[in-house]
Short mmCIF file of C-alpha atoms and ligand atoms in Angstrom, two decimals:
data_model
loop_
_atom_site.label_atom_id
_atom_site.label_comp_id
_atom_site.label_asym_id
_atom_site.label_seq_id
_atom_site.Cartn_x
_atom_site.Cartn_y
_atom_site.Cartn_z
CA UNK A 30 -5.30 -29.15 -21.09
CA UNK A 31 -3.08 -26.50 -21.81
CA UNK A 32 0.10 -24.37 -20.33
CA UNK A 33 -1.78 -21.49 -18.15
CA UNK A 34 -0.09 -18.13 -19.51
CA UNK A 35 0.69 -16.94 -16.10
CA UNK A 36 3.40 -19.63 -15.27
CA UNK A 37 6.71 -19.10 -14.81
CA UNK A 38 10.55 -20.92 -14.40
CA UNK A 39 13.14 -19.18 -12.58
CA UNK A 40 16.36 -21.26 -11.82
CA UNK A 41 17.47 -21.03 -8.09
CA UNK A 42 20.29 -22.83 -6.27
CA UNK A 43 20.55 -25.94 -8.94
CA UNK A 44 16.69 -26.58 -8.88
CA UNK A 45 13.86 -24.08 -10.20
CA UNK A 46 11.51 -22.28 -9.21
CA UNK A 47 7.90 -22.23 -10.68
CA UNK A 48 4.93 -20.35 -10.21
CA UNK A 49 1.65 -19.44 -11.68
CA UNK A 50 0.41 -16.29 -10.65
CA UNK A 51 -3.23 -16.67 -11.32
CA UNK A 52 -3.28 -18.78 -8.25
CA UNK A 53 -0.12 -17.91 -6.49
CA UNK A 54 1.63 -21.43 -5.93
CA UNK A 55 4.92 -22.00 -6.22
CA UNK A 56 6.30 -25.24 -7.33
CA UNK A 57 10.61 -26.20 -6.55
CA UNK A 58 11.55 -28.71 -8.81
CA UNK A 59 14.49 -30.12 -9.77
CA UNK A 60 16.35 -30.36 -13.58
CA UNK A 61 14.86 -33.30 -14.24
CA UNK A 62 11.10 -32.56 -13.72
CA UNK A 63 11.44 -29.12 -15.39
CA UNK A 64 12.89 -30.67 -18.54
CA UNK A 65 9.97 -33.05 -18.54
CA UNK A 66 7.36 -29.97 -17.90
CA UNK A 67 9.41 -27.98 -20.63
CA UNK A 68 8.91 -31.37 -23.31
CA UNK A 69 5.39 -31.84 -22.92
CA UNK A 70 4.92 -28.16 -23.65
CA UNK A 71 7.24 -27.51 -26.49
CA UNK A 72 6.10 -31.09 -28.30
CA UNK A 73 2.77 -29.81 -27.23
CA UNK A 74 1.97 -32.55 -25.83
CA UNK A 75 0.77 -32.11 -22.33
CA UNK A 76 -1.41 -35.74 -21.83
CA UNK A 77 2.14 -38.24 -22.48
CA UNK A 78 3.18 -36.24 -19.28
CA UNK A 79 0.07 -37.77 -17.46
CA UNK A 80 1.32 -41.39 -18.65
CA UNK A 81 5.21 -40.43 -17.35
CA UNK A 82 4.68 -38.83 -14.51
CA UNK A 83 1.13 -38.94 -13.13
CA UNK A 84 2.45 -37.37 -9.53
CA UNK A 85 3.55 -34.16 -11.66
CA UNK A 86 0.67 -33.96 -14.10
CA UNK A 87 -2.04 -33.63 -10.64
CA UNK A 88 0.29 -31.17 -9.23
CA UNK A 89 0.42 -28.97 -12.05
CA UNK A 90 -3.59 -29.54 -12.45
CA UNK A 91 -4.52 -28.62 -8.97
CA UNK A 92 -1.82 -25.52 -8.56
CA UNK A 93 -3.23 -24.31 -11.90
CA UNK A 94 -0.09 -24.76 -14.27
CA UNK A 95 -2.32 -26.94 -16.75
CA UNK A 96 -5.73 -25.84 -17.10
CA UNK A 97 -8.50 -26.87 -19.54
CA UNK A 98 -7.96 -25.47 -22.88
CA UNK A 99 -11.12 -23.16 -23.79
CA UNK A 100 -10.13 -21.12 -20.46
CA UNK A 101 -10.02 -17.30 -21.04
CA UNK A 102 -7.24 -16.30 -18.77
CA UNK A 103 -7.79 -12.68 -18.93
CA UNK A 104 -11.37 -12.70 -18.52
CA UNK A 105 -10.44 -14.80 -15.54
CA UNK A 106 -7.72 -11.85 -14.28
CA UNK A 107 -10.84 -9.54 -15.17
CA UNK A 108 -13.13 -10.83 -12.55
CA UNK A 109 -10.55 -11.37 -10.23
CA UNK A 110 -9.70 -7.54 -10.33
CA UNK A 111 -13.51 -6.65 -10.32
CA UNK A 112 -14.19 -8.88 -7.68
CA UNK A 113 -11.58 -7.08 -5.25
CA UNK A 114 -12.06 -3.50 -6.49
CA UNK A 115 -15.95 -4.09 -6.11
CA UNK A 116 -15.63 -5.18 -2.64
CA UNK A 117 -18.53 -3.83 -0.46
CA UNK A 118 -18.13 -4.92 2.79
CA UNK A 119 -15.51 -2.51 3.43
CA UNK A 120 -15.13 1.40 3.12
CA UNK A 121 -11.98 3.27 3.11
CA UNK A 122 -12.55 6.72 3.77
CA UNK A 123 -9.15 9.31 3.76
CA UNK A 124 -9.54 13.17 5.38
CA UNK A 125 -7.20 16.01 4.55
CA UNK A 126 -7.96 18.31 7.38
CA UNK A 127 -5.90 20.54 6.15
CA UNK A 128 -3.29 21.10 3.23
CA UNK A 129 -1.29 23.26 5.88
CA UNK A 130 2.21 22.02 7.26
CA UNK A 131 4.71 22.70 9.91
CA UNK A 132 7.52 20.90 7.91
CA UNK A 133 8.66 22.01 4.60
CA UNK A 134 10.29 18.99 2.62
CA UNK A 135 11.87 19.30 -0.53
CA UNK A 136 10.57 16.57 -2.13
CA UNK A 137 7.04 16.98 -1.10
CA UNK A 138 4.82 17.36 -3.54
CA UNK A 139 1.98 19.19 -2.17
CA UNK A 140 0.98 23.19 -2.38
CA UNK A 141 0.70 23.79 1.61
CA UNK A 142 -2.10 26.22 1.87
CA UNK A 143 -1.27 27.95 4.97
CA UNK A 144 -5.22 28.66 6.11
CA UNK A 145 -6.68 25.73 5.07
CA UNK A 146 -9.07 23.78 7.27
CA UNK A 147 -11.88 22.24 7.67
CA UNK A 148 -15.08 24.53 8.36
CA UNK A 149 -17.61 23.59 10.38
CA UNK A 150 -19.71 23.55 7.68
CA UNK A 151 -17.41 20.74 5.85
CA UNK A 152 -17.66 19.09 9.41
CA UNK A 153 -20.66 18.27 9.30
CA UNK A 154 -20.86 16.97 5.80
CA UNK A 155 -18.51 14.41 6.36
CA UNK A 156 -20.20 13.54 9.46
CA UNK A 157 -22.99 12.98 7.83
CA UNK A 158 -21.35 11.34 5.09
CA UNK A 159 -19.99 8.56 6.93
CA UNK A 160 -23.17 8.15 8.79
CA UNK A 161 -24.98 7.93 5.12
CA UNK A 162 -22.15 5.04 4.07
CA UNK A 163 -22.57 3.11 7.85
CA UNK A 164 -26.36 3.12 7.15
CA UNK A 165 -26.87 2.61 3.73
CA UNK A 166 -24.62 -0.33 3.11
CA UNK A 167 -25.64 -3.54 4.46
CA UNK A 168 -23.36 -5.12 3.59
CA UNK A 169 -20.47 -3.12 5.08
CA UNK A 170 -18.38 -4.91 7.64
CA UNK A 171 -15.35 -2.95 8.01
CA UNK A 172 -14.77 1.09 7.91
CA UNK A 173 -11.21 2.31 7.47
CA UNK A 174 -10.82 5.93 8.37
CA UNK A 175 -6.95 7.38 7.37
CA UNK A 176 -6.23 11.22 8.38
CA UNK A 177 -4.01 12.34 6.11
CA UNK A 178 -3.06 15.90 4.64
CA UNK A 179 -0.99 18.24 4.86
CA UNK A 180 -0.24 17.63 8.67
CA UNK A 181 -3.69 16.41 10.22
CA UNK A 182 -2.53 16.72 13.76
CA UNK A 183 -2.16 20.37 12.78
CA UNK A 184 -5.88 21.42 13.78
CA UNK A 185 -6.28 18.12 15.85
CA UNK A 186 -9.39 19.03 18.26
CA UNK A 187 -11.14 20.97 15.62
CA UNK A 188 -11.82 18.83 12.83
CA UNK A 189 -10.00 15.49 13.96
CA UNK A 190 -11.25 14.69 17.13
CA UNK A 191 -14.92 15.23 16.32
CA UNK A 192 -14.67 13.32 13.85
CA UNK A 193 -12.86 10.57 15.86
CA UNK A 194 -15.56 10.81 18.15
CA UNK A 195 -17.97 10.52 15.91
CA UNK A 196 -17.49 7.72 13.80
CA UNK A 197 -16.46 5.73 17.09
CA UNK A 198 -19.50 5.83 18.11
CA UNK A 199 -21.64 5.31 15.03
CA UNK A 200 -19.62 2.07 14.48
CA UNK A 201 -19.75 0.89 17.73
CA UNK A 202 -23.48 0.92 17.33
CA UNK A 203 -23.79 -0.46 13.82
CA UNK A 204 -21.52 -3.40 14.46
CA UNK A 205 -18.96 -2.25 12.37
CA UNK A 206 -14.87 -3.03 12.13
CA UNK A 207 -13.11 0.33 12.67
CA UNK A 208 -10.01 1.03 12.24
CA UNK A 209 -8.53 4.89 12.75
CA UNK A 210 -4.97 5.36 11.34
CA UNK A 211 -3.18 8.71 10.90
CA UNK A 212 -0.47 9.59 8.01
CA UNK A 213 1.48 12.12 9.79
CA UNK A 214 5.18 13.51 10.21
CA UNK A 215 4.75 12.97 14.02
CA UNK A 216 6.08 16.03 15.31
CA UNK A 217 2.98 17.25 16.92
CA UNK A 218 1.93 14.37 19.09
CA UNK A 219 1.52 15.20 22.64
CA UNK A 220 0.31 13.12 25.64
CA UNK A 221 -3.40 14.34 25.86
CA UNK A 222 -3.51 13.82 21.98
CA UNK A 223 -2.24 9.81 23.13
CA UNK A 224 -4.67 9.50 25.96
CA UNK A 225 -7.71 9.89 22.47
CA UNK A 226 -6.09 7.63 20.59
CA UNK A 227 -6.29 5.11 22.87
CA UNK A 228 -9.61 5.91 23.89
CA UNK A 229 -10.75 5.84 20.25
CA UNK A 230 -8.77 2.69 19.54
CA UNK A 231 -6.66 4.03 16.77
CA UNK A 232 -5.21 2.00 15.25
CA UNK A 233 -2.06 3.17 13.40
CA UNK A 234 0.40 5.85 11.96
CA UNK A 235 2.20 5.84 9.46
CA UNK A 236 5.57 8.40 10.71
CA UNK A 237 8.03 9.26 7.83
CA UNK A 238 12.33 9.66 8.66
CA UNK A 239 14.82 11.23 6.22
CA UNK A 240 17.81 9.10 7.60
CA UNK A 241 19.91 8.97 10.50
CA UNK A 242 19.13 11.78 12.81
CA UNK A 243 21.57 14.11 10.91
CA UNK A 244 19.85 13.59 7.74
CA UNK A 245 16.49 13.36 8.96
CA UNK A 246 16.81 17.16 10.76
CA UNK A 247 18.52 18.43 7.27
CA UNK A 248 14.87 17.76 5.66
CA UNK A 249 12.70 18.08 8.66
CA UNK A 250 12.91 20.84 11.23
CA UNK A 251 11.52 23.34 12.88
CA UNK A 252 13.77 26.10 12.39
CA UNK A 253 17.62 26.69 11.34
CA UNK A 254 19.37 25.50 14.61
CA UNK A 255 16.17 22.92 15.86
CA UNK A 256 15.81 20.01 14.12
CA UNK A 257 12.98 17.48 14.57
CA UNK A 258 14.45 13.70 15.11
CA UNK A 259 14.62 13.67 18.54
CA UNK A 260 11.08 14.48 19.49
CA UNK A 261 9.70 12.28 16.58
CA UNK A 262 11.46 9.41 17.79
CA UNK A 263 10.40 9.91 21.51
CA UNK A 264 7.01 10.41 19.94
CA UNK A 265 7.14 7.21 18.15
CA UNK A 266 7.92 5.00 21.33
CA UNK A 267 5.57 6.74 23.07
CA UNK A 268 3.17 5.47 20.42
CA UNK A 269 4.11 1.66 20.85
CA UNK A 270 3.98 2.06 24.59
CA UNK A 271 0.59 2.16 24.36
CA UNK A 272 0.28 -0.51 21.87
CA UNK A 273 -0.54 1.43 18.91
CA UNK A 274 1.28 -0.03 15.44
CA UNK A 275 3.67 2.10 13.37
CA UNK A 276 4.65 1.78 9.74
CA UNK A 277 7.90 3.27 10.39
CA UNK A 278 8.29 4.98 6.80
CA UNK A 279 12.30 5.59 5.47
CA UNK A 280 12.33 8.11 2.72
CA UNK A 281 15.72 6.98 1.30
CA UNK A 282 18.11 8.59 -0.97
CA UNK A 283 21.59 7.23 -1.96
CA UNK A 284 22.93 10.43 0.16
CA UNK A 285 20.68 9.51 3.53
CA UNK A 286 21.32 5.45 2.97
CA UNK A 287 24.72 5.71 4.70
CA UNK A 288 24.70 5.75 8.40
CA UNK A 289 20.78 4.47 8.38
CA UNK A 290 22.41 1.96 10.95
CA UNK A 291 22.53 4.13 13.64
CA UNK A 292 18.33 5.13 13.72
CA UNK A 293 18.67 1.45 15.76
CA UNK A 294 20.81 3.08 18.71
CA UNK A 295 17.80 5.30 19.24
CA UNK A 296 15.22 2.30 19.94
CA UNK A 297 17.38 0.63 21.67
CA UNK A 298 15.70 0.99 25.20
CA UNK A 299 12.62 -0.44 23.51
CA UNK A 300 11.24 -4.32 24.47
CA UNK A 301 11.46 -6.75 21.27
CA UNK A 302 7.83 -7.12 21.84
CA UNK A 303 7.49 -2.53 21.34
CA UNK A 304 10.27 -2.77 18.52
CA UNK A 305 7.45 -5.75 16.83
CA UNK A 306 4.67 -2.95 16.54
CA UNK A 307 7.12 -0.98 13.94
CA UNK A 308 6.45 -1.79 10.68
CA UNK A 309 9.22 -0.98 8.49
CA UNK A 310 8.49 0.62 4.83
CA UNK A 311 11.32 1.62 2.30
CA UNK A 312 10.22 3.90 -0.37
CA UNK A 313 13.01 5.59 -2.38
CA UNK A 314 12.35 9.38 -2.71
CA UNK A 315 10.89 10.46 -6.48
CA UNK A 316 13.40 12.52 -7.17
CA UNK A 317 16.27 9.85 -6.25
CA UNK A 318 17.90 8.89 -9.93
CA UNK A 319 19.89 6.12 -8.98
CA UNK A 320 18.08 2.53 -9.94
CA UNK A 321 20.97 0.53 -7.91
CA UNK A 322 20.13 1.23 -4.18
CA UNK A 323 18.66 -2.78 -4.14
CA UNK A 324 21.33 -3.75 -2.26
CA UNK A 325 21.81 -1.55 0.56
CA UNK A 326 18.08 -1.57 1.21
CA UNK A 327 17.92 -5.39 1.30
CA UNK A 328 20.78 -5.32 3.74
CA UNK A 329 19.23 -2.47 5.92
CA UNK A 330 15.84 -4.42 5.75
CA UNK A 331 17.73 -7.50 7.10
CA UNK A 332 19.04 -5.53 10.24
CA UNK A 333 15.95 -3.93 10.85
CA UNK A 334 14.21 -7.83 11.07
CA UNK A 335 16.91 -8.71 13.79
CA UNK A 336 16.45 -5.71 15.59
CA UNK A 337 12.57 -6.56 16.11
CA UNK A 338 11.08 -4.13 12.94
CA UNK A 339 8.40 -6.40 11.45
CA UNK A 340 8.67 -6.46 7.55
CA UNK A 341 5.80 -6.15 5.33
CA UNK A 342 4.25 -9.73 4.31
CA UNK A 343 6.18 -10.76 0.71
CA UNK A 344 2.06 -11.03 -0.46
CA UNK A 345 1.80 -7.66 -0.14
CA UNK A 346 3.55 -7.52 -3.75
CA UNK A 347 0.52 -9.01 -4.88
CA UNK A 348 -1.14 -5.36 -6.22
CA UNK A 349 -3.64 -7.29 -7.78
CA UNK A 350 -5.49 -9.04 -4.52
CA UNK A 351 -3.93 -6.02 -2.21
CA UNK A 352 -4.98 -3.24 -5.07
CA UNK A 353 -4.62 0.22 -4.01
CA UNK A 354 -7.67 1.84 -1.99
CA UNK A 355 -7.63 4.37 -4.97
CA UNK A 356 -8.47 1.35 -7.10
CA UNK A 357 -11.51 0.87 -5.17
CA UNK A 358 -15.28 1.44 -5.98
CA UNK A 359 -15.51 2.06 -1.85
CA UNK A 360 -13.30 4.59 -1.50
CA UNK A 361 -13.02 8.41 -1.39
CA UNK A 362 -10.60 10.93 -0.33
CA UNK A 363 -12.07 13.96 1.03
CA UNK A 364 -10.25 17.31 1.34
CA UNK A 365 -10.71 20.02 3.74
CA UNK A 366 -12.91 22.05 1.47
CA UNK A 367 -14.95 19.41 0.76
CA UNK A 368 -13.42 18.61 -2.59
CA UNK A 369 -13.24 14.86 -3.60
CA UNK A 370 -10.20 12.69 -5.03
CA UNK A 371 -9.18 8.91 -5.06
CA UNK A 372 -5.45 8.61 -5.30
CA UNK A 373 -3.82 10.53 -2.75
CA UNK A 374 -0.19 10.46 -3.79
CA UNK A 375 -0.84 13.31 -6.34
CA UNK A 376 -1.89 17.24 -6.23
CA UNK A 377 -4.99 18.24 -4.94
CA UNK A 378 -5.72 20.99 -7.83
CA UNK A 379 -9.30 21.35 -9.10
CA UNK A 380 -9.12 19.46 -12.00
CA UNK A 381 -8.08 16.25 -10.62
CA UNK A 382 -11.09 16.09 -8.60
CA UNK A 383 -13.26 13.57 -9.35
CA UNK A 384 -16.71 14.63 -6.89
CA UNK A 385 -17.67 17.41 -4.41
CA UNK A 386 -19.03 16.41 -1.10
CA UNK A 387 -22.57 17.79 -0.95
CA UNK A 388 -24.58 18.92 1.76
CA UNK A 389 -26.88 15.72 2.48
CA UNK A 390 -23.71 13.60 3.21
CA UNK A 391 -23.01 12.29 -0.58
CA UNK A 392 -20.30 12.51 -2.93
CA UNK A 393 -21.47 14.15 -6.63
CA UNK A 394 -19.19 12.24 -8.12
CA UNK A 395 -18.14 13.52 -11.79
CA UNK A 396 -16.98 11.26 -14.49
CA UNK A 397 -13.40 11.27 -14.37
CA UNK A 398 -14.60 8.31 -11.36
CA UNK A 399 -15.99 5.69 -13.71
CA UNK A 400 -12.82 6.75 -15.96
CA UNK A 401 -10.80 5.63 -13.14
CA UNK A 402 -12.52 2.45 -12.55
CA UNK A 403 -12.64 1.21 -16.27
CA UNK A 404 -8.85 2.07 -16.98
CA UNK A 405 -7.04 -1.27 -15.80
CA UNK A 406 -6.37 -4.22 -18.35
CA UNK A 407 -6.50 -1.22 -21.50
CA UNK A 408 -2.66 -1.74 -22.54
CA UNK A 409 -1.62 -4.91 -24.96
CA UNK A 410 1.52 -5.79 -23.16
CA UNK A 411 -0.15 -6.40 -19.90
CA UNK A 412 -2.53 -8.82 -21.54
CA UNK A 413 0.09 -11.28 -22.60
CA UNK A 414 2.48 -10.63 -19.23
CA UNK A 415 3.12 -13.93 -17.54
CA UNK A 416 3.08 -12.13 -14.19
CA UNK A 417 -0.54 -9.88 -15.04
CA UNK A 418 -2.42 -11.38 -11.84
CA UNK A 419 -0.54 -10.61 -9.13
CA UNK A 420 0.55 -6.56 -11.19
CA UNK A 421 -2.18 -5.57 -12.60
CA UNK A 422 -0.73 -3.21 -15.07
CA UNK A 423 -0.01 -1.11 -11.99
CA UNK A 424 -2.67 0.62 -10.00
CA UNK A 425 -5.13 3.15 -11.43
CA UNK A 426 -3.89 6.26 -11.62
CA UNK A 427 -0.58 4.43 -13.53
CA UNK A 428 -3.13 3.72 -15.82
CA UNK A 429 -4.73 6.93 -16.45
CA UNK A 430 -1.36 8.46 -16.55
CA UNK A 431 -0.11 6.12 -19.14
CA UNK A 432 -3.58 5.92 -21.03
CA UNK A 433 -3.41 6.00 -24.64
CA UNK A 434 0.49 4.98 -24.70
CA UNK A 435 2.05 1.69 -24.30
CA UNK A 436 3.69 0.67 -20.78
CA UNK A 437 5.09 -1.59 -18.47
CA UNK A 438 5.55 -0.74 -14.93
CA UNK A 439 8.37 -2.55 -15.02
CA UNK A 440 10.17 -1.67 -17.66
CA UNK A 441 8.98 -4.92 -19.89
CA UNK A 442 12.04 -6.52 -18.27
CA UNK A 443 11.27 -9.98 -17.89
CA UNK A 444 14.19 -10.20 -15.51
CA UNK A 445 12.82 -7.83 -13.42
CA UNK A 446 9.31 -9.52 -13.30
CA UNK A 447 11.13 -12.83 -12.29
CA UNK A 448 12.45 -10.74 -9.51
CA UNK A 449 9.30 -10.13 -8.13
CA UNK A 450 8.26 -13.70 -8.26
CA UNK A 451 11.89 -15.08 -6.59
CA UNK A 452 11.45 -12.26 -3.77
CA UNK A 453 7.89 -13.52 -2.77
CA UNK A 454 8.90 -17.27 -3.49
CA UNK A 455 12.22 -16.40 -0.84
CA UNK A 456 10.26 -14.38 1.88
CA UNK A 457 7.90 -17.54 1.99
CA UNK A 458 10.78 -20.42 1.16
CA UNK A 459 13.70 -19.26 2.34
CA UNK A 460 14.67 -21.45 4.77
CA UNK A 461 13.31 -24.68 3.10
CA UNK A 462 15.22 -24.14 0.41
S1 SF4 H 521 -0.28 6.58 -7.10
FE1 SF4 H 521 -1.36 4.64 -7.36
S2 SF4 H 521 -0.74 3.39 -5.58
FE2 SF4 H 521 -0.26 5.54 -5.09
S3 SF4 H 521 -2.09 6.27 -4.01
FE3 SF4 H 521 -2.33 6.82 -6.19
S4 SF4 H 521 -3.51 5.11 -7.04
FE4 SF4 H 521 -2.66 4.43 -5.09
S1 SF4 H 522 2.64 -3.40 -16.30
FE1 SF4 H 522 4.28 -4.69 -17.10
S2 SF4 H 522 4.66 -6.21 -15.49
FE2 SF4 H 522 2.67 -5.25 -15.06
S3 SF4 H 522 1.16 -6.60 -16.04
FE3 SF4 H 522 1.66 -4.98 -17.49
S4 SF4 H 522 3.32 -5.81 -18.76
FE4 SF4 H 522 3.17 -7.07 -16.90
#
């Protein structure tokens, strides 16, 4: 037997933590144990521990601490990946109806094209293109749709309702998982607009805020003297009213940290069980320089839990198991002009595509696709990193951006890897321990 690669020690609170992120167990041990774990593998000499401490030795063997020598660990990480990226029971779809906005944020990093939409023409080839992927894949079990843009509620019973309509019905039929979700600033959302989603079951948004409502209306608003909160936010409960979940999204800054508090006075009227469909998701704006904001967002995060926000699952740090839909085989983004992309969270400029939607419902997809999907597990350091199975070398477009140069997502600071570990180990843990 041998010392798996992917284990690591991380003292906590007198005792220690270990973990092995091929298999995602955690072990707390005390001194004692660890120094006997720590002798048999620096005297290389894993089997005495069997004869010391037989209890131990089966607990490392079944967690997968000790495995059998001639195990190839990456190969292992290598299948695992494939295995998830490869899945084909499930298609995630995402639709740019437009690249048009009614906002104009300063750190967004899209061209709005003011007349984009989508044609009829483009209509029905992504009508026909999800009918194509419903039909043709046994297999498939679940269909994700995501409208996403630009604003998609901008030309909402043109392109996105049709298409709502649509591929309601074709799952419905087919026995197929849907699940509708919309990535929009919220502004737009009226009450007929509400009475479709609930027909069509959607089932999420995700609804960005700049701040407090002072903050939010200095990045978002409609015009010098009208600013945008206030309608969002009624928007928002209107949304959870009628059950449908939020992933309430806070693009933070150091500036629009302070006075975050007070976004809780304005869902205050809400039930716990309406504040419980709010997802909360802090992501610090790109632009933001300063790397020591960790404390103020844990403490935020904390308030939000005991006001009744749920807070994303600790296993969602996982990227490996929870990879990015980019990083998926089943996956495409299409935009408005029928133009085809996988990551989302970059320009839409012609030579990022990677296909072109054609007129019999397929994608022609070009080779900068397989690129993509043989990029991960390419860069040295990643393939000795203890905590490889559960990053992944970051997610695929990381990859292609970094390709050819040595990286580390994070920073090849082991202390923030151990971090990462401790913060999953504590979401799960914390009050055992
Ligand atoms: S940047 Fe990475 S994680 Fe974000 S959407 Fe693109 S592929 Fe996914
Ligand atoms: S990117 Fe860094 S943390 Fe991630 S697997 Fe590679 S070396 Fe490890």
């Amino acid at each position: 037997m041998k010392y798996s690669q992917f284990n690591t020690l991380i003292p906590y609170k007198n005792n220690y933590v270990f973990h092995n992120s091929f298999t995602n167990k955690f072990l707390f041990i005390n001194p004692l144990l660890k120094e006997l774990i720590e002798a048999s593998k620096n005297e290389n000499n894993i089997d005495e521990l069997k004869d010391i401490h037989i209890d131990l030795y089966n607990s490392l063997v079944d967690l997968g601490f000790l495995i059998e020598t001639k195990t190839d660990e990456i190969q292992k990480v290598k299948g695992l990946i494939h295995t998830v990226d490869y899945n084909d029971e499930e298609y995630y779809l995402i639709i740019n109806p437009t690249m048009n906005c009614n906002f104009d944020c300063w750190y967004c990093y899209e061209t709005h094209e003011r007349q984009s939409r989508v044609l009829d023409t483009s209509l029905d080839k992504i009508t026909l293109f999800i009918s194509n992927i419903i039909q043709e894949n046994k297999k498939l079990k679940k269909f994700t749709i995501q409208f996403f843009g630009g604003e998609p509620l901008l030309y909402f019973k043109k392109t996105v309702l049709p298409i709502m309509k649509f591929i309601y019905q074709i799952a419905r039929e087919n026995y197929i998982k849907l699940s509708i979700n919309f990535t929009t600033n919220g502004y737009l959302i009226n009450n007929e607009m509400i009475e479709y989603f609930v027909k069509y079951e959607v089932n999420g948004f995700q609804i960005t805020f700049d701040g407090n409502k002072e903050n939010h209306n200095k990045v978002r608003f409609v015009s010098k003297n009208k600013g945008s909160y206030d309608k969002i936010v009624e928007n928002v409960k209107k949304l959870v009213k009628n059950k449908i979940n939020i992933t309430f999204r806070i693009n933070y800054t150091e500036k629009n940290l302070i006075g975050l508090d007070e976004i809780f006075n304005d869902f205050q009227d809400l039930s716990m069980k309406e504040r419980n469909k709010m997802m909360l998701s802090m992501n610090k704006v790109w632009e933001e320089k300063n790397k020591n904001l960790g404390k103020e967002v844990v403490a935020f995060k904390e308030k939000a839990k005991t006001f009744g926000f749920k807070i994303p699952d600790s296993l969602l740090s996982d990227r490996v198991r929870n990879s990015c839909y980019a990083d998926k085989y089943n996956q495409a983004t299409i935009n408005y002009n029928g133009d085809v992309y996988k990551c989302n969270a970059r320009e839409f400029d012609k030579n990022s595509r990677e296909g072109v939607l054609n007129k019999a419902g397929y994608i022609d997809w070009n080779e900068k696709r397989d690129y993509r999907m043989n990029i991960k597990l390419k860069n040295n350091a990643c393939l000795e990193c203890k905590i490889l199975p559960i990053c992944g070398g970051g997610c695929s477009q990381q990859a292609i951006e970094y390709d050819g140069r040595d990286y580390c997502v994070n920073d090849y600071d082991e202390a923030k890897k151990e971090d990462i570990v401790l913060g999953m180990f504590l979401s799960e843990n914390l009050e055992n321990v």
